[in-house]
C-alpha cells in the first residue's frame, strides 16, 4: 500500500457509514481494523437494544483504558461510556435521527475513560434499518476531539477577557469570567485566582466562583502562614503540583478542609508581571488524583498570563501600546497573531505571528493599511468580510469575527479566523481604533473539506457516491417543480463485459479500468454536471439544463472516446466499451428513482441491442400506463 493510501484510508473509513459491511464482504475486516487502530480513531458497532450493547469495538479502545474483548464478551452497554451529563442529549439525538429515518448519525459528546478522565468525542456513524424501517444497529468511528474542544473554549475565554479589558471592566469581573471559563472547559476543575496585596505582601482571593467562602479564606491564610518571611513571592516561577493533597506536606494544615470540599489534587501557577514579580497565584483543584498534561500546563500559563494582563491594567495606568504588547504576548503563546488598526489614519499594525502565518519573515511587514489586507483576501470571501466588518464598525454587531482565505507570500491560500473589537469611538460613535486576533485554521479547514468530500465521494473512482448523486437528482426534481420549462437529462452507463476483465486480468486490473473510465467521464462533462458510481461497473450522469439532443450528443462523444482510448494496467492495454441509456427528467417524477428506472430501461435496450451504443427512452410518466 502506498503512503498516500495509508493517509486516506482512515478518512474513508470515517466518512462511510457502511465501511464495515463492505470490508466484511471483501474479507478485509482485520486489515481495516489495523488501519483504524493506527489512526487513533476507534471503530465501534452497537445494537439498537436498550443501552446499545457493544457488538464490536476495535482494540485501540485501550486508549480509554478498556479491553475490547471484555467489552464485547460482557455485552457492555455503549451508553455507560457516555458522560452522565451528556446521556440524555445523546439519547435524544439518536431518537431524532431515527425518527427522521436518517442514514447517518453525527454527534459530539463526552465519555468517561476507565481511569475517570473526561474526553470529548465526535461520532460519525451509519444507522442500519431492517425491511420494516426498524433500527438494527449503529456502526461508525469515534474521534477524540478533546484538544480541539479545549482550544475552542480557551479562545472564547480569551475573547471574553479581552472584551472586558477593552471595555474597562473592574478587575473582579474580569477574573471571575476567566475562572468560570476554566471551569466550563473541564467540570472536574475548580479555579481560584489569588492576588498579592502590594502593601502587606499577603495573598487575597481575587476570584473563586465555585469554592466555599470559608475554604477560600482558609486557603489564603494557610499559604500566608506557610510563607511568613518572603510571602507569596517565595512561590517563584515554577508550577507547584500536588497530585495527592493528603500526602503532600505543604497541605498539612488544610487536608481536612480539602477532603470536605472533595478536592484531591491541586496545581498552582504563579501570575507574573511584565517585570517578573509575582502578582498572585492561579490555582486549579481537581476532584481526582491527577498530574496535569503538558497541554494543561501550557493552558495554565496562558490563563495566568491573561490574569496578569487584567491585574496590571487595573493597577497601573499604561499606554495602549503597552497593553497591546501584553495581549500579544498572551495570545501568541497559543499561536495566535494580534493586529491593531487605527481606523482614522488606516494604519494597520500586525504582530510577528500574523506575518509568519502568511509565510513572511517576522520582520517583513506584509500589510501597512487595511487595503493591503483586503487585496490579499480571496475574491469569493471579500464581500462577506467587508459586510461583517462594516456591521461591527457601525455598531450593529458587538464583535467582528470572520473566517476567510488570505493569499500567502508563495501565493497559497491560508484559512484564517479573524476576530476584532472596536476599543475606542468618538463622542458621535465613530470608530477610532480596533484591535483583534488572527488564528491559523488552515489545517482544520482542510480536514473539514476532506471529510465533506469523503462523505460524498466513491473512494475508488473519485466520483460521487450513490447517496450524494441521489441527493443531486432530488434537487433537480425540485427545480422542475418550480419551473415547468426547465429540462434536465440523466444517463445510466454500464461497462461492457466488465466481468471478463476481472476474470482475465484480476480485480486490480478491474479497479484500474474503473478509474480510467471515471477520468474519461469527468473529461466530457461540464462544471455543473454530476457523475456518480451507482455500484460495481454501473455509473450515472446528471445533466442539468440539458435537452434530449444535447444529452444524446454528449453520450455519443463519451461512447466514442471510451472505445478509442483503452485502459492501461501493468503495460497491458485493456479495450473498454460502454453502453448508455438516456431519459429526460419529468416534473411528474415523484422520486429520483423514477427517472433512473427509465434510464436503466434504455440502458437495457442498449445492452440487448449489441452493446457499445446509446439508447433513449422518452416515455413520460404521465403517459406510461397508456
GROMACS .gro file of N, CA, C and O in nm, residues 489-574:
model
  344
  489UNK      N    1  -3.145   1.602  -1.808
  489UNK     CA    2  -3.136   1.464  -1.857
  489UNK      C    3  -3.053   1.382  -1.761
  489UNK      O    4  -2.969   1.434  -1.687
  490UNK      N    5  -3.077   1.251  -1.763
  490UNK     CA    6  -3.000   1.159  -1.681
  490UNK      C    7  -2.959   1.040  -1.768
  490UNK      O    8  -3.035   0.995  -1.854
  491UNK      N    9  -2.836   0.993  -1.747
  491UNK     CA   10  -2.783   0.880  -1.823
  491UNK      C   11  -2.742   0.769  -1.727
  491UNK      O   12  -2.686   0.796  -1.620
  492UNK      N   13  -2.768   0.647  -1.765
  492UNK     CA   14  -2.714   0.529  -1.696
  492UNK      C   15  -2.610   0.467  -1.788
  492UNK      O   16  -2.634   0.451  -1.909
  493UNK      N   17  -2.494   0.433  -1.732
  493UNK     CA   18  -2.383   0.382  -1.810
  493UNK      C   19  -2.334   0.251  -1.748
  493UNK      O   20  -2.325   0.240  -1.624
  494UNK      N   21  -2.300   0.156  -1.833
  494UNK     CA   22  -2.253   0.026  -1.784
  494UNK      C   23  -2.139  -0.020  -1.875
  494UNK      O   24  -2.151  -0.021  -1.998
  495UNK      N   25  -2.025  -0.056  -1.814
  495UNK     CA   26  -1.911  -0.104  -1.891
  495UNK      C   27  -1.943  -0.243  -1.946
  495UNK      O   28  -1.986  -0.333  -1.873
  496UNK      N   29  -1.918  -0.261  -2.075
  496UNK     CA   30  -1.948  -0.387  -2.141
  496UNK      C   31  -1.847  -0.494  -2.103
  496UNK      O   32  -1.726  -0.470  -2.105
  497UNK      N   33  -1.896  -0.614  -2.074
  497UNK     CA   34  -1.811  -0.732  -2.047
  497UNK      C   35  -1.708  -0.703  -1.938
  497UNK      O   36  -1.593  -0.749  -1.945
  498UNK      N   37  -1.749  -0.629  -1.834
  498UNK     CA   38  -1.654  -0.596  -1.729
  498UNK      C   39  -1.611  -0.720  -1.651
  498UNK      O   40  -1.496  -0.730  -1.606
  499UNK      N   41  -1.699  -0.814  -1.636
  499UNK     CA   42  -1.664  -0.938  -1.565
  499UNK      C   43  -1.548  -1.008  -1.634
  499UNK      O   44  -1.462  -1.068  -1.570
  500UNK      N   45  -1.545  -1.000  -1.767
  500UNK     CA   46  -1.436  -1.063  -1.842
  500UNK      C   47  -1.301  -1.001  -1.806
  500UNK      O   48  -1.200  -1.070  -1.801
  501UNK      N   49  -1.301  -0.869  -1.779
  501UNK     CA   50  -1.177  -0.802  -1.740
  501UNK      C   51  -1.126  -0.858  -1.608
  501UNK      O   52  -1.008  -0.891  -1.592
  502UNK      N   53  -1.218  -0.870  -1.510
  502UNK     CA   54  -1.177  -0.924  -1.380
  502UNK      C   55  -1.131  -1.069  -1.391
  502UNK      O   56  -1.030  -1.109  -1.330
  503UNK      N   57  -1.203  -1.150  -1.472
  503UNK     CA   58  -1.167  -1.291  -1.485
  503UNK      C   59  -1.035  -1.309  -1.557
  503UNK      O   60  -0.957  -1.400  -1.526
  504UNK      N   61  -1.006  -1.220  -1.653
  504UNK     CA   62  -0.884  -1.235  -1.734
  504UNK      C   63  -0.763  -1.173  -1.667
  504UNK      O   64  -0.654  -1.234  -1.664
  505UNK      N   65  -0.779  -1.054  -1.614
  505UNK     CA   66  -0.663  -0.979  -1.563
  505UNK      C   67  -0.661  -0.965  -1.411
  505UNK      O   68  -0.560  -0.920  -1.356
  506UNK      N   69  -0.770  -0.996  -1.344
  506UNK     CA   70  -0.774  -0.983  -1.198
  506UNK      C   71  -0.846  -0.856  -1.155
  506UNK      O   72  -0.868  -0.764  -1.234
  507UNK      N   73  -0.880  -0.851  -1.024
  507UNK     CA   74  -0.960  -0.741  -0.973
  507UNK      C   75  -0.881  -0.610  -0.967
  507UNK      O   76  -0.939  -0.502  -0.979
  508UNK      N   77  -0.749  -0.617  -0.954
  508UNK     CA   78  -0.670  -0.494  -0.955
  508UNK      C   79  -0.678  -0.427  -1.091
  508UNK      O   80  -0.689  -0.303  -1.101
  509UNK      N   81  -0.675  -0.508  -1.196
  509UNK     CA   82  -0.692  -0.452  -1.330
  509UNK      C   83  -0.833  -0.395  -1.345
  509UNK      O   84  -0.853  -0.289  -1.407
  510UNK      N   85  -0.932  -0.462  -1.287
  510UNK     CA   86  -1.068  -0.411  -1.293
  510UNK      C   87  -1.080  -0.276  -1.226
  510UNK      O   88  -1.148  -0.185  -1.278
  511UNK      N   89  -1.014  -0.259  -1.113
  511UNK     CA   90  -1.015  -0.130  -1.045
  511UNK      C   91  -0.950  -0.023  -1.132
  511UNK      O   92  -0.997   0.092  -1.138
  512UNK      N   93  -0.841  -0.059  -1.199
  512UNK     CA   94  -0.774   0.037  -1.287
  512UNK      C   95  -0.866   0.078  -1.403
  512UNK      O   96  -0.868   0.195  -1.443
  513UNK      N   97  -0.942  -0.016  -1.457
  513UNK     CA   98  -1.037   0.016  -1.565
  513UNK      C   99  -1.145   0.111  -1.514
  513UNK      O  100  -1.182   0.207  -1.584
  514UNK      N  101  -1.196   0.089  -1.394
  514UNK     CA  102  -1.299   0.177  -1.339
  514UNK      C  103  -1.245   0.319  -1.319
  514UNK      O  104  -1.313   0.418  -1.349
  515UNK      N  105  -1.121   0.331  -1.271
  515UNK     CA  106  -1.062   0.465  -1.253
  515UNK      C  107  -1.041   0.532  -1.388
  515UNK      O  108  -1.063   0.652  -1.404
  516UNK      N  109  -0.996   0.454  -1.487
  516UNK     CA  110  -0.975   0.506  -1.622
  516UNK      C  111  -1.107   0.557  -1.681
  516UNK      O  112  -1.113   0.668  -1.735
  517UNK      N  113  -1.212   0.479  -1.666
  517UNK     CA  114  -1.342   0.521  -1.719
  517UNK      C  115  -1.393   0.646  -1.649
  517UNK      O  116  -1.447   0.738  -1.713
  518UNK      N  117  -1.376   0.653  -1.517
  518UNK     CA  118  -1.421   0.772  -1.442
  518UNK      C  119  -1.350   0.897  -1.491
  518UNK      O  120  -1.410   1.005  -1.502
  519UNK      N  121  -1.218   0.884  -1.521
  519UNK     CA  122  -1.144   1.001  -1.571
  519UNK      C  123  -1.198   1.045  -1.707
  519UNK      O  124  -1.210   1.166  -1.734
  520UNK      N  125  -1.235   0.951  -1.796
  520UNK     CA  126  -1.291   0.986  -1.926
  520UNK      C  127  -1.426   1.055  -1.909
  520UNK      O  128  -1.458   1.150  -1.981
  521UNK      N  129  -1.507   1.008  -1.815
  521UNK     CA  130  -1.638   1.071  -1.790
  521UNK      C  131  -1.619   1.215  -1.744
  521UNK      O  132  -1.685   1.308  -1.794
  522UNK      N  133  -1.530   1.237  -1.647
  522UNK     CA  134  -1.506   1.372  -1.597
  522UNK      C  135  -1.463   1.466  -1.709
  522UNK      O  136  -1.501   1.583  -1.713
  523UNK      N  137  -1.380   1.415  -1.801
  523UNK     CA  138  -1.327   1.498  -1.910
  523UNK      C  139  -1.438   1.547  -2.002
  523UNK      O  140  -1.428   1.656  -2.061
  524UNK      N  141  -1.544   1.469  -2.017
  524UNK     CA  142  -1.652   1.503  -2.110
  524UNK      C  143  -1.760   1.591  -2.049
  524UNK      O  144  -1.846   1.642  -2.123
  525UNK      N  145  -1.762   1.607  -1.918
  525UNK     CA  146  -1.873   1.677  -1.853
  525UNK      C  147  -1.844   1.825  -1.832
  525UNK      O  148  -1.728   1.868  -1.824
  526UNK      N  149  -1.951   1.901  -1.818
  526UNK     CA  150  -1.939   2.041  -1.783
  526UNK      C  151  -1.922   2.054  -1.630
  526UNK      O  152  -1.939   1.957  -1.557
  527UNK      N  153  -1.895   2.178  -1.588
  527UNK     CA  154  -1.868   2.200  -1.446
  527UNK      C  155  -1.989   2.170  -1.359
  527UNK      O  156  -1.976   2.117  -1.248
  528UNK      N  157  -2.111   2.200  -1.411
  528UNK     CA  158  -2.230   2.179  -1.327
  528UNK      C  159  -2.294   2.043  -1.346
  528UNK      O  160  -2.397   2.013  -1.286
  529UNK      N  161  -2.236   1.957  -1.435
  529UNK     CA  162  -2.286   1.821  -1.448
  529UNK      C  163  -2.239   1.737  -1.330
  529UNK      O  164  -2.143   1.773  -1.261
  530UNK      N  165  -2.306   1.626  -1.306
  530UNK     CA  166  -2.269   1.539  -1.193
  530UNK      C  167  -2.261   1.395  -1.241
  530UNK      O  168  -2.347   1.348  -1.315
  531UNK      N  169  -2.156   1.326  -1.198
  531UNK     CA  170  -2.139   1.184  -1.230
  531UNK      C  171  -2.123   1.107  -1.100
  531UNK      O  172  -2.060   1.154  -1.006
  532UNK      N  173  -2.183   0.988  -1.096
  532UNK     CA  174  -2.173   0.907  -0.975
  532UNK      C  175  -2.159   0.760  -1.008
  532UNK      O  176  -2.203   0.714  -1.114
  533UNK      N  177  -2.095   0.689  -0.915
  533UNK     CA  178  -2.084   0.544  -0.928
  533UNK      C  179  -2.198   0.483  -0.847
  533UNK      O  180  -2.207   0.502  -0.726
  534UNK      N  181  -2.284   0.409  -0.917
  534UNK     CA  182  -2.402   0.353  -0.853
  534UNK      C  183  -2.375   0.217  -0.792
  534UNK      O  184  -2.452   0.166  -0.712
  535UNK      N  185  -2.264   0.154  -0.833
  535UNK     CA  186  -2.229   0.023  -0.781
  535UNK      C  187  -2.162  -0.060  -0.888
  535UNK      O  188  -2.205  -0.058  -1.005
  536UNK      N  189  -2.055  -0.134  -0.852
  536UNK     CA  190  -1.989  -0.219  -0.949
  536UNK      C  191  -1.939  -0.139  -1.068
  536UNK      O  192  -1.868  -0.039  -1.054
  537UNK      N  193  -1.977  -0.182  -1.189
  537UNK     CA  194  -1.937  -0.113  -1.312
  537UNK      C  195  -2.048  -0.024  -1.365
  537UNK      O  196  -2.046   0.016  -1.482
  538UNK      N  197  -2.147   0.008  -1.282
  538UNK     CA  198  -2.261   0.088  -1.325
  538UNK      C  199  -2.247   0.231  -1.273
  538UNK      O  200  -2.219   0.255  -1.156
  539UNK      N  201  -2.266   0.327  -1.366
  539UNK     CA  202  -2.249   0.468  -1.335
  539UNK      C  203  -2.373   0.544  -1.381
  539UNK      O  204  -2.454   0.494  -1.460
  540UNK      N  205  -2.387   0.668  -1.332
  540UNK     CA  206  -2.496   0.755  -1.373
  540UNK      C  207  -2.442   0.896  -1.391
  540UNK      O  208  -2.346   0.936  -1.323
  541UNK      N  209  -2.504   0.971  -1.484
  541UNK     CA  210  -2.464   1.109  -1.510
  541UNK      C  211  -2.590   1.195  -1.511
  541UNK      O  212  -2.689   1.160  -1.576
  542UNK      N  213  -2.586   1.308  -1.441
  542UNK     CA  214  -2.695   1.404  -1.437
  542UNK      C  215  -2.652   1.526  -1.517
  542UNK      O  216  -2.543   1.582  -1.494
  543UNK      N  217  -2.738   1.569  -1.611
  543UNK     CA  218  -2.707   1.682  -1.699
  543UNK      C  219  -2.811   1.792  -1.676
  543UNK      O  220  -2.916   1.794  -1.741
  544UNK      N  221  -2.788   1.884  -1.583
  544UNK     CA  222  -2.884   1.992  -1.558
  544UNK      C  223  -2.895   2.084  -1.680
  544UNK      O  224  -2.799   2.101  -1.756
  545UNK      N  225  -3.013   2.144  -1.695
  545UNK     CA  226  -3.037   2.242  -1.801
  545UNK      C  227  -2.994   2.189  -1.938
  545UNK      O  228  -2.923   2.254  -2.014
  546UNK      N  229  -3.037   2.067  -1.970
  546UNK     CA  230  -2.996   2.000  -2.094
  546UNK      C  231  -3.118   1.936  -2.159
  546UNK      O  232  -3.196   1.865  -2.094
  547UNK      N  233  -3.135   1.959  -2.292
  547UNK     CA  234  -3.243   1.894  -2.365
  547UNK      C  235  -3.194   1.759  -2.418
  547UNK      O  236  -3.075   1.724  -2.408
  548UNK      N  237  -3.285   1.685  -2.479
  548UNK     CA  238  -3.253   1.549  -2.521
  548UNK      C  239  -3.147   1.544  -2.631
  548UNK      O  240  -3.052   1.463  -2.623
  549UNK      N  241  -3.154   1.626  -2.737
  549UNK     CA  242  -3.049   1.620  -2.840
  549UNK      C  243  -2.910   1.648  -2.784
  549UNK      O  244  -2.813   1.583  -2.823
  550UNK      N  245  -2.899   1.744  -2.694
  550UNK     CA  246  -2.768   1.774  -2.635
  550UNK      C  247  -2.718   1.657  -2.552
  550UNK      O  248  -2.598   1.625  -2.554
  551UNK      N  249  -2.808   1.594  -2.477
  551UNK     CA  250  -2.768   1.478  -2.397
  551UNK      C  251  -2.721   1.364  -2.488
  551UNK      O  252  -2.622   1.295  -2.458
  552UNK      N  253  -2.793   1.340  -2.598
  552UNK     CA  254  -2.752   1.235  -2.691
  552UNK      C  255  -2.615   1.264  -2.750
  552UNK      O  256  -2.531   1.174  -2.765
  553UNK      N  257  -2.591   1.391  -2.787
  553UNK     CA  258  -2.462   1.428  -2.845
  553UNK      C  259  -2.349   1.404  -2.747
  553UNK      O  260  -2.243   1.351  -2.783
  554UNK      N  261  -2.369   1.441  -2.621
  554UNK     CA  262  -2.266   1.420  -2.520
  554UNK      C  263  -2.241   1.271  -2.498
  554UNK      O  264  -2.127   1.226  -2.488
  555UNK      N  265  -2.350   1.193  -2.490
  555UNK     CA  266  -2.336   1.049  -2.469
  555UNK      C  267  -2.259   0.984  -2.584
  555UNK      O  268  -2.175   0.895  -2.563
  556UNK      N  269  -2.285   1.028  -2.705
  556UNK     CA  270  -2.216   0.969  -2.821
  556UNK      C  271  -2.068   1.005  -2.819
  556UNK      O  272  -1.982   0.920  -2.849
  557UNK      N  273  -2.037   1.129  -2.782
  557UNK     CA  274  -1.895   1.168  -2.771
  557UNK      C  275  -1.825   1.082  -2.665
  557UNK      O  276  -1.712   1.036  -2.685
  558UNK      N  277  -1.892   1.061  -2.552
  558UNK     CA  278  -1.832   0.980  -2.446
  558UNK      C  279  -1.815   0.836  -2.492
  558UNK      O  280  -1.710   0.774  -2.468
  559UNK      N  281  -1.915   0.781  -2.559
  559UNK     CA  282  -1.905   0.642  -2.605
  559UNK      C  283  -1.787   0.625  -2.700
  559UNK      O  284  -1.707   0.530  -2.688
  560UNK      N  285  -1.772   0.716  -2.794
  560UNK     CA  286  -1.661   0.708  -2.891
  560UNK      C  287  -1.527   0.722  -2.820
  560UNK      O  288  -1.431   0.650  -2.850
  561UNK      N  289  -1.520   0.815  -2.726
  561UNK     CA  290  -1.393   0.838  -2.655
  561UNK      C  291  -1.351   0.715  -2.575
  561UNK      O  292  -1.235   0.676  -2.574
  562UNK      N  293  -1.448   0.651  -2.508
  562UNK     CA  294  -1.417   0.531  -2.430
  562UNK      C  295  -1.368   0.419  -2.521
  562UNK      O  296  -1.270   0.349  -2.489
  563UNK      N  297  -1.433   0.401  -2.635
  563UNK     CA  298  -1.393   0.293  -2.726
  563UNK      C  299  -1.256   0.320  -2.788
  563UNK      O  300  -1.182   0.226  -2.821
  564UNK      N  301  -1.222   0.448  -2.804
  564UNK     CA  302  -1.096   0.481  -2.872
  564UNK      C  303  -0.975   0.476  -2.779
  564UNK      O  304  -0.863   0.452  -2.821
  565UNK      N  305  -0.996   0.499  -2.650
  565UNK     CA  306  -0.884   0.508  -2.556
  565UNK      C  307  -0.888   0.389  -2.460
  565UNK      O  308  -0.970   0.387  -2.367
  566UNK      N  309  -0.805   0.289  -2.479
  566UNK     CA  310  -0.807   0.173  -2.390
  566UNK      C  311  -0.745   0.206  -2.254
  566UNK      O  312  -0.667   0.299  -2.240
  567UNK      N  313  -0.782   0.129  -2.154
  567UNK     CA  314  -0.718   0.141  -2.023
  567UNK      C  315  -0.582   0.071  -2.026
  567UNK      O  316  -0.558  -0.019  -2.108
  568UNK      N  317  -0.492   0.115  -1.939
  568UNK     CA  318  -0.359   0.054  -1.929
  568UNK      C  319  -0.338   0.005  -1.787
  568UNK      O  320  -0.368   0.076  -1.691
  569UNK      N  321  -0.284  -0.115  -1.780
  569UNK     CA  322  -0.254  -0.172  -1.647
  569UNK      C  323  -0.134  -0.264  -1.660
  569UNK      O  324  -0.135  -0.361  -1.736
  570UNK      N  325  -0.027  -0.227  -1.588
  570UNK     CA  326   0.099  -0.304  -1.589
  570UNK      C  327   0.147  -0.333  -1.732
  570UNK      O  328   0.185  -0.445  -1.767
  571UNK      N  329   0.142  -0.227  -1.816
  571UNK     CA  330   0.192  -0.240  -1.952
  571UNK      C  331   0.097  -0.306  -2.049
  571UNK      O  332   0.129  -0.320  -2.168
  572UNK      N  333  -0.021  -0.346  -2.002
  572UNK     CA  334  -0.118  -0.415  -2.088
  572UNK      C  335  -0.230  -0.318  -2.122
  572UNK      O  336  -0.281  -0.247  -2.035
  573UNK      N  337  -0.268  -0.314  -2.252
  573UNK     CA  338  -0.383  -0.235  -2.294
  573UNK      C  339  -0.510  -0.318  -2.281
  573UNK      O  340  -0.516  -0.430  -2.331
  574UNK      N  341  -0.610  -0.260  -2.216
  574UNK     CA  342  -0.738  -0.331  -2.197
  574UNK      C  343  -0.847  -0.250  -2.265
  574UNK      O  344  -0.885  -0.142  -2.218
   0.00000   0.00000   0.00000
